[in-house]
Coordinates of C-alpha atoms in Angstrom, one line a residue:
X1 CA 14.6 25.5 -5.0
X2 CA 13.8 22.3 -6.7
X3 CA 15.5 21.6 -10.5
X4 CA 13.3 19.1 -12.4
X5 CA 16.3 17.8 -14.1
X6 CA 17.8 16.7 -10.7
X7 CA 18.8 12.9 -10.3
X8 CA 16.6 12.3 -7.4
X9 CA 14.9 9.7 -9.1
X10 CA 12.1 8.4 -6.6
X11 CA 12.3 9.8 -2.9
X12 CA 10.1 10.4 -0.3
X13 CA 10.0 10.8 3.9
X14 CA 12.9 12.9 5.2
X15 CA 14.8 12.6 8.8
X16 CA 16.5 15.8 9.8
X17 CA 19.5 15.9 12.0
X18 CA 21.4 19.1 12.5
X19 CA 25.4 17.4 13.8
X20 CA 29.0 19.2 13.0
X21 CA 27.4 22.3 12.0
X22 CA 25.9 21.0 9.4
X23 CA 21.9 19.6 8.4
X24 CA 21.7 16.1 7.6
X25 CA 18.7 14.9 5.7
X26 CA 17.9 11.2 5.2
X27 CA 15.1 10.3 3.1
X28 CA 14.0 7.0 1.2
X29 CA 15.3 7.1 -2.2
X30 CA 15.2 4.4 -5.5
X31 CA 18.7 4.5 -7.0
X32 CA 17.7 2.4 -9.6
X33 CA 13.9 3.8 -10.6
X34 CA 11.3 6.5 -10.2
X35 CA 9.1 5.0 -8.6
X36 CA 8.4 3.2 -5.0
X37 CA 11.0 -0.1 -4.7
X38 CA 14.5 -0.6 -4.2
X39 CA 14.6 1.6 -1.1
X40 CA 18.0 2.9 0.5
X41 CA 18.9 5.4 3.0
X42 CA 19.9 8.2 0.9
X43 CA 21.8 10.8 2.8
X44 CA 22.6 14.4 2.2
X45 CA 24.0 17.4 4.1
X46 CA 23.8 21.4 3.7
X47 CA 25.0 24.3 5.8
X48 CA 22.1 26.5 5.2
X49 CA 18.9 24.3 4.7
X50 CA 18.8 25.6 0.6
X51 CA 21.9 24.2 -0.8
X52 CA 22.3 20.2 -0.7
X53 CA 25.9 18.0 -1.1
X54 CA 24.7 14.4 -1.9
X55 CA 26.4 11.7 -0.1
X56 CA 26.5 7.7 -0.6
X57 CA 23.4 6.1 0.9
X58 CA 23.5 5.8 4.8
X59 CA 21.8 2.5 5.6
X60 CA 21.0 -0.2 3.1
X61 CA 19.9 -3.5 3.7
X62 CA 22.6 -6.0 5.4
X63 CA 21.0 -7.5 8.3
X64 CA 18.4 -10.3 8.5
X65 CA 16.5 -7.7 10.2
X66 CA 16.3 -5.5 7.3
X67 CA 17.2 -7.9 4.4
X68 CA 13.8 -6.9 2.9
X69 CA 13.9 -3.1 3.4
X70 CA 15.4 -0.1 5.3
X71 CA 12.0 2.1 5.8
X72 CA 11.5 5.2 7.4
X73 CA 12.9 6.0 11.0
X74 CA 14.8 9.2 12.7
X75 CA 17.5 10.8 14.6
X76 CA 18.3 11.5 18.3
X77 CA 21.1 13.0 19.7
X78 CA 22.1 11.0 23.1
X79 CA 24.4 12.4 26.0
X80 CA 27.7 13.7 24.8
X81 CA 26.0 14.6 21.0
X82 CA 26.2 11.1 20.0
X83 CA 23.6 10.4 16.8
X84 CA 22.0 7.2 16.6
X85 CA 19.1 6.2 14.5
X86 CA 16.3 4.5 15.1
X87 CA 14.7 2.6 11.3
X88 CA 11.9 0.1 10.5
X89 CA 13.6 -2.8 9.0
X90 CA 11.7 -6.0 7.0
X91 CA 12.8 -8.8 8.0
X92 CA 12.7 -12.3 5.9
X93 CA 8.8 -13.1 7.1
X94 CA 7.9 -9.0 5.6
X95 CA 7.8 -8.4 9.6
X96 CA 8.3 -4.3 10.2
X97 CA 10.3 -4.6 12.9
X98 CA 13.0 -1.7 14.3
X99 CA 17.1 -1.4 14.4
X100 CA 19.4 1.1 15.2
X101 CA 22.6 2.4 13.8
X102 CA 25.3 4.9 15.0
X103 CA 27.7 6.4 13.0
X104 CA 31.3 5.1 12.7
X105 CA 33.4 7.8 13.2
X106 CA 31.6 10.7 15.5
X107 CA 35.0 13.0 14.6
X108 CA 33.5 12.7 10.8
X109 CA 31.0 15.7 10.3
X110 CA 29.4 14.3 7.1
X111 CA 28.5 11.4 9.2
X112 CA 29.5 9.2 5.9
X113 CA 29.4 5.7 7.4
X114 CA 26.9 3.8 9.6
X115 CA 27.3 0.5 11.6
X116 CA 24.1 -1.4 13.2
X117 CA 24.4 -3.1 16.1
X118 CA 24.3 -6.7 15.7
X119 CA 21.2 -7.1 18.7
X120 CA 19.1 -5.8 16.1
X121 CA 16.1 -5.8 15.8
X122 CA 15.7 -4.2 19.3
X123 CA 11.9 -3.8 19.1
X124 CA 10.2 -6.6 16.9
X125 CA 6.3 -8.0 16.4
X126 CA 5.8 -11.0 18.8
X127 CA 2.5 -13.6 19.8
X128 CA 2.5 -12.1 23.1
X129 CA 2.7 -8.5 22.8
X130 CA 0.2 -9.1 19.7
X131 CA 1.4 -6.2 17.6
X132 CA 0.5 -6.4 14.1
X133 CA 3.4 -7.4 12.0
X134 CA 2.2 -5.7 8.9
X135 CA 1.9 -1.8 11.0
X136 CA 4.3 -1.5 12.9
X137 CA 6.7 1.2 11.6
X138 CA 8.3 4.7 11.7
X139 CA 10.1 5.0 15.3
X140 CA 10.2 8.5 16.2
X141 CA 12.9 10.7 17.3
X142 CA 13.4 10.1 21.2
X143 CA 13.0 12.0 24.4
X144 CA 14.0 12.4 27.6
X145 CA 12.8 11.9 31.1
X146 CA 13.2 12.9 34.1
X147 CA 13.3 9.2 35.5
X148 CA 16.9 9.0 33.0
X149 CA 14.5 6.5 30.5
X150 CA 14.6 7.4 26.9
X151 CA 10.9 7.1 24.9
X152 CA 10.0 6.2 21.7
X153 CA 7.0 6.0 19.6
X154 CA 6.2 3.8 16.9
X155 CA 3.2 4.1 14.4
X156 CA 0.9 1.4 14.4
X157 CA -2.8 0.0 13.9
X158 CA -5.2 -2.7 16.2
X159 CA -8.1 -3.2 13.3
X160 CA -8.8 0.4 12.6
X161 CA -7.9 1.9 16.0
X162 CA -4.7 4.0 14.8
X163 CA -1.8 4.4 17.8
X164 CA 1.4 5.5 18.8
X165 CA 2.9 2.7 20.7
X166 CA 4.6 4.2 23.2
X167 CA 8.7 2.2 24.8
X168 CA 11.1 3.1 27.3
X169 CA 14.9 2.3 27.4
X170 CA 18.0 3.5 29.7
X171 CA 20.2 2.8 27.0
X172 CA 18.7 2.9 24.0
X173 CA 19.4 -0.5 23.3
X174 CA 17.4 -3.2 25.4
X175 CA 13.1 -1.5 24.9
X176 CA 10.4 -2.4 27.1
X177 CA 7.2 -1.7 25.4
X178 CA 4.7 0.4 28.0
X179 CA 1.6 -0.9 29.0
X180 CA -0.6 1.8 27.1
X181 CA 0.2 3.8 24.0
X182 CA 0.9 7.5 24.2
X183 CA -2.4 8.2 22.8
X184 CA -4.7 6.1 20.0
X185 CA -8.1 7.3 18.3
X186 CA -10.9 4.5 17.3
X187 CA -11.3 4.3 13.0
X188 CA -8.1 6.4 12.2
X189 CA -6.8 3.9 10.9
X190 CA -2.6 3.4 10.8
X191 CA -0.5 5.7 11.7
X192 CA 2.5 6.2 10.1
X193 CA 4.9 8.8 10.8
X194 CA 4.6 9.9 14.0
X195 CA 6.4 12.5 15.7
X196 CA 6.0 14.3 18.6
X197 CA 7.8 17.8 20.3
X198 CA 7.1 20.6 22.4
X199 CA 6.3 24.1 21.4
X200 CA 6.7 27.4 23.5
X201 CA 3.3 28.9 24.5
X202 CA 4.5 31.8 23.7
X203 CA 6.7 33.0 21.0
X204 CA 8.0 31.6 17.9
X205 CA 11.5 29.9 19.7
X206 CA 11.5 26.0 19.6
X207 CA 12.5 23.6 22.0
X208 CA 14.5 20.3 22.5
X209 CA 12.5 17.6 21.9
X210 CA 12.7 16.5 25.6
X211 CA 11.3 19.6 27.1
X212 CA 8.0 19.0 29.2
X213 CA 7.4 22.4 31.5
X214 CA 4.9 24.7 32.2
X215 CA 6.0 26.7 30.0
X216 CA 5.0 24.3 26.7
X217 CA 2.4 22.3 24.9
X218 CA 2.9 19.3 22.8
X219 CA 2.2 18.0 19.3
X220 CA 1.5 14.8 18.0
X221 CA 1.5 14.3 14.5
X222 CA 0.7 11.2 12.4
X223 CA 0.4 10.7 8.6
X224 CA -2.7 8.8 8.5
X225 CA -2.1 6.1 5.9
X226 CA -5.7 5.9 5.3
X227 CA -6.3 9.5 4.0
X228 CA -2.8 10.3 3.1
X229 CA -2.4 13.3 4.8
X230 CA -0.9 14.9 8.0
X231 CA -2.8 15.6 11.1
X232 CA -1.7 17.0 14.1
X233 CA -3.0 18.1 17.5
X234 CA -2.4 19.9 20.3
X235 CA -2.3 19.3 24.0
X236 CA -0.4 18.4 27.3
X237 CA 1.9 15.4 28.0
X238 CA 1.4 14.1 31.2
X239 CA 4.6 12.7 32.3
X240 CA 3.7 10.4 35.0
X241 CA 1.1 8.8 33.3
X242 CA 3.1 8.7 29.9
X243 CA 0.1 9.8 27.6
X244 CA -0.5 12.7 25.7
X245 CA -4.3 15.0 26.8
X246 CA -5.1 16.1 23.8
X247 CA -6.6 20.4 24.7
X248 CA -10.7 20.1 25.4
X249 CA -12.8 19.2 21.9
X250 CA -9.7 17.4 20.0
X251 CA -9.8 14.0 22.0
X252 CA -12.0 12.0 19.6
X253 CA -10.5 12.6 16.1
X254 CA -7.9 14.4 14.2
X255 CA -9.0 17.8 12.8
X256 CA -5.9 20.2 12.2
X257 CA -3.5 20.0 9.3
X258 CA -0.1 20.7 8.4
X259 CA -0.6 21.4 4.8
X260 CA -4.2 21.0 3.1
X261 CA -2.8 20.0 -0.3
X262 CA 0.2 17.5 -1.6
X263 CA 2.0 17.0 1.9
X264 CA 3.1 13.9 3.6
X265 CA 4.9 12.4 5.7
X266 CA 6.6 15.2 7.4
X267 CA 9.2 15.5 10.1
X268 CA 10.2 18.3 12.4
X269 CA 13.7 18.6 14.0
X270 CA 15.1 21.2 17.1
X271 CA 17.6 23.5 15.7
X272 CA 20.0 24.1 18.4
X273 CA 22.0 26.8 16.2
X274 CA 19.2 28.6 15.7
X275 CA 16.4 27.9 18.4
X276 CA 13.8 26.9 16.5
X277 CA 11.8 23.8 15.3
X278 CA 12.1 23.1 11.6
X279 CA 9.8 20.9 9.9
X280 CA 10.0 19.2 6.7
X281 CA 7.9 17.0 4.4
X282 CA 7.3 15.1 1.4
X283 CA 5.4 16.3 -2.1
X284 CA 4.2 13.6 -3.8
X285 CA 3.5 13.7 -7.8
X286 CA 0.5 15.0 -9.5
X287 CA 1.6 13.3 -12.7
X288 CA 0.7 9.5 -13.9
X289 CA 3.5 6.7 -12.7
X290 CA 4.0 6.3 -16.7
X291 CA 5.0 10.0 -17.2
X292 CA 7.2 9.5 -14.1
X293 CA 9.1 6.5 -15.3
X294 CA 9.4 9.2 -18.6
X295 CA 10.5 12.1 -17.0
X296 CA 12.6 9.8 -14.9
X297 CA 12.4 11.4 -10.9
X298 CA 9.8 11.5 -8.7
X299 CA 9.1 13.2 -5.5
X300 CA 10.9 16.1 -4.1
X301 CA 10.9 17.6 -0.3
X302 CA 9.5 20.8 0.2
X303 CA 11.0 23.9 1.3
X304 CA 11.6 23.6 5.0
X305 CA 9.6 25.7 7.6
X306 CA 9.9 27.1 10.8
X307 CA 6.8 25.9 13.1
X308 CA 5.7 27.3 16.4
X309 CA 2.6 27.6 18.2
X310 CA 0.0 30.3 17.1
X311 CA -0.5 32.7 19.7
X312 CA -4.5 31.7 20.3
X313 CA -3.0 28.1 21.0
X314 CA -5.5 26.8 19.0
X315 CA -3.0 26.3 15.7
X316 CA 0.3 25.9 14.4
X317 CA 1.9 28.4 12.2
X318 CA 4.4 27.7 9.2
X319 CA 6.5 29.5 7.2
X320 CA 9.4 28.9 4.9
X321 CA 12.7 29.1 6.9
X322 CA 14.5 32.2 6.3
X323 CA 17.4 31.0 4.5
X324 CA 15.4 30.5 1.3
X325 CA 15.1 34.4 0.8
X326 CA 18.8 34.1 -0.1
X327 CA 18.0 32.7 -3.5
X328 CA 15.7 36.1 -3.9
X329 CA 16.7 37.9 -6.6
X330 CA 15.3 40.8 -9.2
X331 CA 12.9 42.3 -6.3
X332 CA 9.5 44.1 -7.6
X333 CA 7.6 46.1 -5.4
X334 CA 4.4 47.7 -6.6
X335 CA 2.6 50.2 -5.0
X336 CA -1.0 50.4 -3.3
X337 CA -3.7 50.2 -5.5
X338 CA -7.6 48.9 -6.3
X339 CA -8.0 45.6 -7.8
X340 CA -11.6 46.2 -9.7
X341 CA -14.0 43.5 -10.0
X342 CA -12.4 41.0 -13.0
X343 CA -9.4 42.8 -13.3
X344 CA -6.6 41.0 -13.8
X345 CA -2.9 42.6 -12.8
X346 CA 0.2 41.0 -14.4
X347 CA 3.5 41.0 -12.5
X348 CA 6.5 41.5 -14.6
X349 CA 10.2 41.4 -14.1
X350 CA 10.3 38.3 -12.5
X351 CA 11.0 34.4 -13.5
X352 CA 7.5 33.1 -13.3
X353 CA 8.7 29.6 -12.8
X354 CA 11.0 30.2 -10.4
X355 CA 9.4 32.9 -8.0
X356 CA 8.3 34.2 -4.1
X357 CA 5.6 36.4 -4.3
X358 CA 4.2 38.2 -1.2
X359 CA 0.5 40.2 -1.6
X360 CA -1.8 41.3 0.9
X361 CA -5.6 42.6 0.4
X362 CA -7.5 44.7 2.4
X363 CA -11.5 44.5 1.7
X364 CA -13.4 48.0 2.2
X365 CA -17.6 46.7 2.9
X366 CA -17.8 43.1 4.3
X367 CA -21.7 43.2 3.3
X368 CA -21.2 42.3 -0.1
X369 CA -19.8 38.6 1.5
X370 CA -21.5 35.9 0.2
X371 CA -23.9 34.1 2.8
X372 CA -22.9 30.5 3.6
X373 CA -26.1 28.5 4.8
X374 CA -24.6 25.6 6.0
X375 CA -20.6 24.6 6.9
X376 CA -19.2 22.4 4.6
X377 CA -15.7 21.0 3.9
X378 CA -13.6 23.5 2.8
X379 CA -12.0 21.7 0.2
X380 CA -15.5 20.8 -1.7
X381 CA -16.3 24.1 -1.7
X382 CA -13.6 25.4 -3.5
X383 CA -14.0 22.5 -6.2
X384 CA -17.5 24.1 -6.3
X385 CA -16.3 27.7 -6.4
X386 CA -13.2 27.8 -8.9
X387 CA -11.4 30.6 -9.5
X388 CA -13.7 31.3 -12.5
X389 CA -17.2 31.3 -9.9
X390 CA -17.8 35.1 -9.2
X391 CA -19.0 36.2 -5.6
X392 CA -19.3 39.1 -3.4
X393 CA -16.0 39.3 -2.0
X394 CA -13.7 37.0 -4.1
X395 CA -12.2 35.3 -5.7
X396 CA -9.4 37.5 -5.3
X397 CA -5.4 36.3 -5.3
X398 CA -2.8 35.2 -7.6
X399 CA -3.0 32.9 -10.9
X400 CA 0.9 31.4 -11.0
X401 CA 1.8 29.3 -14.5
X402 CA -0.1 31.3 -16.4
X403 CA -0.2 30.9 -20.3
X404 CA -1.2 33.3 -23.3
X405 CA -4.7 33.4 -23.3
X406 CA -5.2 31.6 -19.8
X407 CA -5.4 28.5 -21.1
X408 CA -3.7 26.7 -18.2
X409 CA -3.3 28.2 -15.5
X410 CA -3.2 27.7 -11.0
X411 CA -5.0 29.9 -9.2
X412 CA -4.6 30.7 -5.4
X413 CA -7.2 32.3 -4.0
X414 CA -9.6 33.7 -1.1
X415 CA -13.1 34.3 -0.6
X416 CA -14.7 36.0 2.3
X417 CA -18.1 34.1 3.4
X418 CA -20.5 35.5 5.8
X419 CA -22.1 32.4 8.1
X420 CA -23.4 32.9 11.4
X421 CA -23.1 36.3 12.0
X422 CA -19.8 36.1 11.8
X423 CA -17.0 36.4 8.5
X424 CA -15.1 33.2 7.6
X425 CA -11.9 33.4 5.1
X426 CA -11.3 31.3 2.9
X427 CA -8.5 30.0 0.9
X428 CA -8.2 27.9 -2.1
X429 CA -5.3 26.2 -4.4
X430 CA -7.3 25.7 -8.2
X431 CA -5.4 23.0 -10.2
X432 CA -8.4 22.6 -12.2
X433 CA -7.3 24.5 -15.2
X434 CA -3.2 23.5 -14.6
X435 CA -2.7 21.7 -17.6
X436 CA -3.8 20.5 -20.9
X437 CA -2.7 16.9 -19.8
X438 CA -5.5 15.5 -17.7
X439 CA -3.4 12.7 -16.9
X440 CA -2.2 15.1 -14.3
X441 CA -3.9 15.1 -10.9
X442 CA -6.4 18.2 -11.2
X443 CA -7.5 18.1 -7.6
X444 CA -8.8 21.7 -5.8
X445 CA -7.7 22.1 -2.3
X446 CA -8.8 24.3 0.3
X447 CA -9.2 25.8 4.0
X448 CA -10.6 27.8 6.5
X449 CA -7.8 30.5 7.7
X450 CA -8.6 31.7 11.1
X451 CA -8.3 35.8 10.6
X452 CA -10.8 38.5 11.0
X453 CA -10.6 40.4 7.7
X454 CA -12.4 43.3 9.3
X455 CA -9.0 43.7 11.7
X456 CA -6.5 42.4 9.8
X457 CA -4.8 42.2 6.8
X458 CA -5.6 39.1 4.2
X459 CA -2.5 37.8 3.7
X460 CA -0.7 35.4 1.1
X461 CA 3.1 34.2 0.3
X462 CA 3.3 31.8 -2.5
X463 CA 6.8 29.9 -3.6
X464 CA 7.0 28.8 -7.1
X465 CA 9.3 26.4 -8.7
X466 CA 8.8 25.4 -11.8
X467 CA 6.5 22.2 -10.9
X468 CA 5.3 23.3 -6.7
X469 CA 3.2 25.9 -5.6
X470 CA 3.3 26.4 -1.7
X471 CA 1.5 28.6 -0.2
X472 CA 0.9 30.4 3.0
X473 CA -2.3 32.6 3.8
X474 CA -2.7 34.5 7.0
X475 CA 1.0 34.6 7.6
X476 CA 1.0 31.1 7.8
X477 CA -1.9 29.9 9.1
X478 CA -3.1 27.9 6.4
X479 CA -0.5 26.2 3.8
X480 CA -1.6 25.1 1.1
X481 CA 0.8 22.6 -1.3
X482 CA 0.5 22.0 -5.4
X483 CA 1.8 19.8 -7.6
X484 CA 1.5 21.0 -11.6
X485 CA 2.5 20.0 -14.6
X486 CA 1.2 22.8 -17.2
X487 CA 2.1 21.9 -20.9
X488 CA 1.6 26.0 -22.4
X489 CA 2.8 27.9 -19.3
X490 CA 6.4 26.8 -18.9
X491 CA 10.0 28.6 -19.2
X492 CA 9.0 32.0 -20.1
X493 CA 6.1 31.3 -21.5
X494 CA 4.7 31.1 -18.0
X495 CA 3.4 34.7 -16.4
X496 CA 1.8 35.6 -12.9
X497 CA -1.0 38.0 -12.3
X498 CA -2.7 39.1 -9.2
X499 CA -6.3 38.9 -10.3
X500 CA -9.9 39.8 -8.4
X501 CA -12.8 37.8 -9.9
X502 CA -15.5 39.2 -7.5
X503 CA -18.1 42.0 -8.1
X504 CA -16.3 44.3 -5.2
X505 CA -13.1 45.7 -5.7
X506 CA -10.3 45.0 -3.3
X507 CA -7.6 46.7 -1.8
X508 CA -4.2 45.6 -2.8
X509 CA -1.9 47.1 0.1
X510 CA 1.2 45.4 -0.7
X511 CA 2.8 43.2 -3.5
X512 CA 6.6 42.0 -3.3
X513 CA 7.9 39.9 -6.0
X514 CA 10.9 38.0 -6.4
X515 CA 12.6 36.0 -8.6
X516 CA 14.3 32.9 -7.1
X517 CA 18.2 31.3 -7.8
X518 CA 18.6 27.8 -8.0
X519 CA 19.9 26.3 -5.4
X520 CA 22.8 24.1 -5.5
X521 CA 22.8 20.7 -5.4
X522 CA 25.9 19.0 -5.9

């Protein structure tokens, strides 16, 4: 779990790499601030995802190529488990332009020490191919095919048409850029980011990266620098053709997301060990840049998750890797009960700051849902309808950094909507009321979570750690990620309740609570 009085200082974007039996992570990282400049490699390695050893920095700028920055970029494992890494370097004219590196020693597990090749940059902005100079970044990691090329993507913009340029290489070295992209959307703006992976049809296995069967679809993701969030869809990648078909109603923009609150910039990887894709991302700060440069870090990665395709093949699904229930600790398990209307239920015997709490509700007479007249983005509805609006069926979940008297607190909530003849669940993260310091970023966020709550159970895990709330309704379906900075509810002066604010009661059929360990980073 994160430890706000860690010496990250300033970090964002994360490339995973699993080598030597161990998980490398390399992110961008500001030695010397906390905030955005300065920007290094940063490197550091783990055996089990939840404990971290810090290394020296990977890559740093050396090159004319990357004299002016080492940005974001990732890992591939070539024939014989070689790694190499693809990174967007700034050259002297502030081109983004991309180099690779490969480690010095492959017989050193750490991976300590990283040479670039001196033909670098191997992919750069030119008059002819017209690419624009200023978006042109975040190389991807590569895949296979079947003709023995290696492909890359690379984020990038043409005026507001957002696209993953697509290049091919047979030795990763000399990159001929393909006549089309992979895929690009008109008004997305740039896409940075990208990354793109099979997933199973079926099951919740993952893939290598250069799997293209029957057996799979495929995800392309981009962090839309325009909107600063993740977006992903799903479809088919049509080899021949090199371009991604996007499944029938998703061609003309991007609608899914990975996370609907503080989330960006994420990165999935294929873990060989274990045989599944893991994917990581960035959580960016909810407090001012002056109480950053005071509290001196900013910027954390978030707990790493497991990702596979839901089984409708309409969705992903998320949920915190399983390693992370080794820091559980102190477990409370209550029994069954009613949650009345405005009843509040506190859960004791845990750390509040430092927490996993699993609930689940079961509603008794969908009638009482409140009629929705119209669809409307999720997220504005739940800035409409707080925690502290009362409805038929919700709102109903858990209030996390909770002080004496509720003065500050974050609530995590559902409400069950009827529209269209048909029920619609959803789920909201309140920072409204998260702190007395309105500096702080008090933004509500909020989704849709495909379930029927007449067949199944409503669902919610929610981590806590000390400033991050992430959260995962429908078993995963819908995450949810908070940044908050409460001023009353910290240490143990902070409490949890599960509460139901609506006029019907609720079912509570399961509540597991946990306290969490810190993990170690060293």
């Amino acid at each position: 779990m994160n430890d706000d009085n860690s010496t990250f200082y300033f970090l964002i974007f994360s490339w995973p790499l699993r080598y030597g039996g161990l998980y490398h992570l390399f992110y961008q990282y500001n030695p010397k601030g906390s905030i955005w400049g300065n920007i290094v490699w940063a490197h550091s390695v783990s055996k089990d995802l939840v404990n971290w050893t810090l290394l020296d920095p990977a890559i740093f700028p050396s090159q004319r190529s990357d004299i002016n920055g080492c940005w974001s970029g990732s890992a591939t494992l070539l024939h014989g488990n070689k790694p190499v890494i693809l990174y967007t370097g700034i050259d002297p004219m502030n081109h983004q332009v991309q180099n690779l590196a490969q480690p010095k020693n492959l017989s050193d597990p750490f991976l300590k020490e990283w040479v670039k090749t001196p033909k670098n940059p191997l992919m750069a902005p030119t008059s002819a191919n017209m690419i624009n100079s200023s978006s042109f970044r975040d190389p991807t990691t590569a895949w296979l095919g079947k003709d023995g090329h290696w492909r890359v993507l690379v984020g990038s913009k043409r005026r507001t048409r957002g696209m993953a340029l697509l290049y091919r290489s047979k030795d990763f070295v000399n990159w001929v850029q393909a006549k089309h992209p992979l895929h690009s959307i008109l008004g997305s703006g740039m896409w940075e980011c990208p990354d793109f992976f099979p997933v199973l049809n079926s099951g919740q296995l993952g893939v290598d990266t250069s799997v293209n069967s029957d057996d799979v679809s495929h995800v392309l993701k981009v962090s839309l620098d325009d909107k600063k969030h993740d977006y992903y869809m799903i479809g088919s990648y049509n080899a021949s053709k090199d371009a991604f078909v996007p499944d029938e109603g998703l061609n003309s923009e991007f609608v899914l997301r990975y996370d609907y609150g503080k989330y960006y910039a994420s990165k999935t990887f294929f873990d060989d060990g274990k045989r599944r894709r893991v994917l990581l991302g960035w959580v960016n700060e909810s407090s001012s840049q002056a109480d950053d440069i005071k509290k001196g870090w900013s910027g954390i990665h978030a707990i790493p998750r497991a990702i596979w395709l839901h089984k409708s093949g309409k969705q992903l699904v998320q949920w915190p890797v399983v390693e992370i229930e080794k820091l559980r600790a102190n477990t409370v398990n209550l029994a069954p009960r009613v949650l009345k209307g405005g009843q509040l239920l506190q859960i004791n015997g845990v750390t509040a700051t430092q927490a996993d709490v699993e609930i689940s509700f079961q509603v008794s007479n969908l009638r009482k849902a409140e009629v929705l007249d119209y669809l409307t983005d999720p997220q504005i509805l739940c800035s409409k309808k707080g925690s502290a609006v009362k409805s038929g069926l919700g709102p109903f979940g858990l209030l996390v950094f909770a002080s004496e008297g509720l003065q500050e607190y974050t609530s995590v909530f559902f409400r069950i909507f009827r529209y269209q003849n048909k029920n619609l669940v959803l789920l909201c993260s309140d920072q409204s009321r998260s702190s007395l310091n309105k500096d702080n970023d008090l933004t509500n966020y909020g989704t849709f979570v495909e379930l029927d709550p007449l067949h199944e159970k409503i669902s919610l895990r929610t981590l806590i750690d000390r400033s991050v709330v992430e959260s995962f309704g429908g078993e995963g379906r819908a995450c949810i990620t908070a940044r908050v900075y409460p001023t009353l509810a910290i240490n143990d002066k902070a409490k949890i309740y599960a509460f139901n604010n609506g006029t019907a009661d609720v079912k509570i059929t399961r509540l597991s609570a946990w306290s969490m360990k810190k993990a170690q980073i060293n």
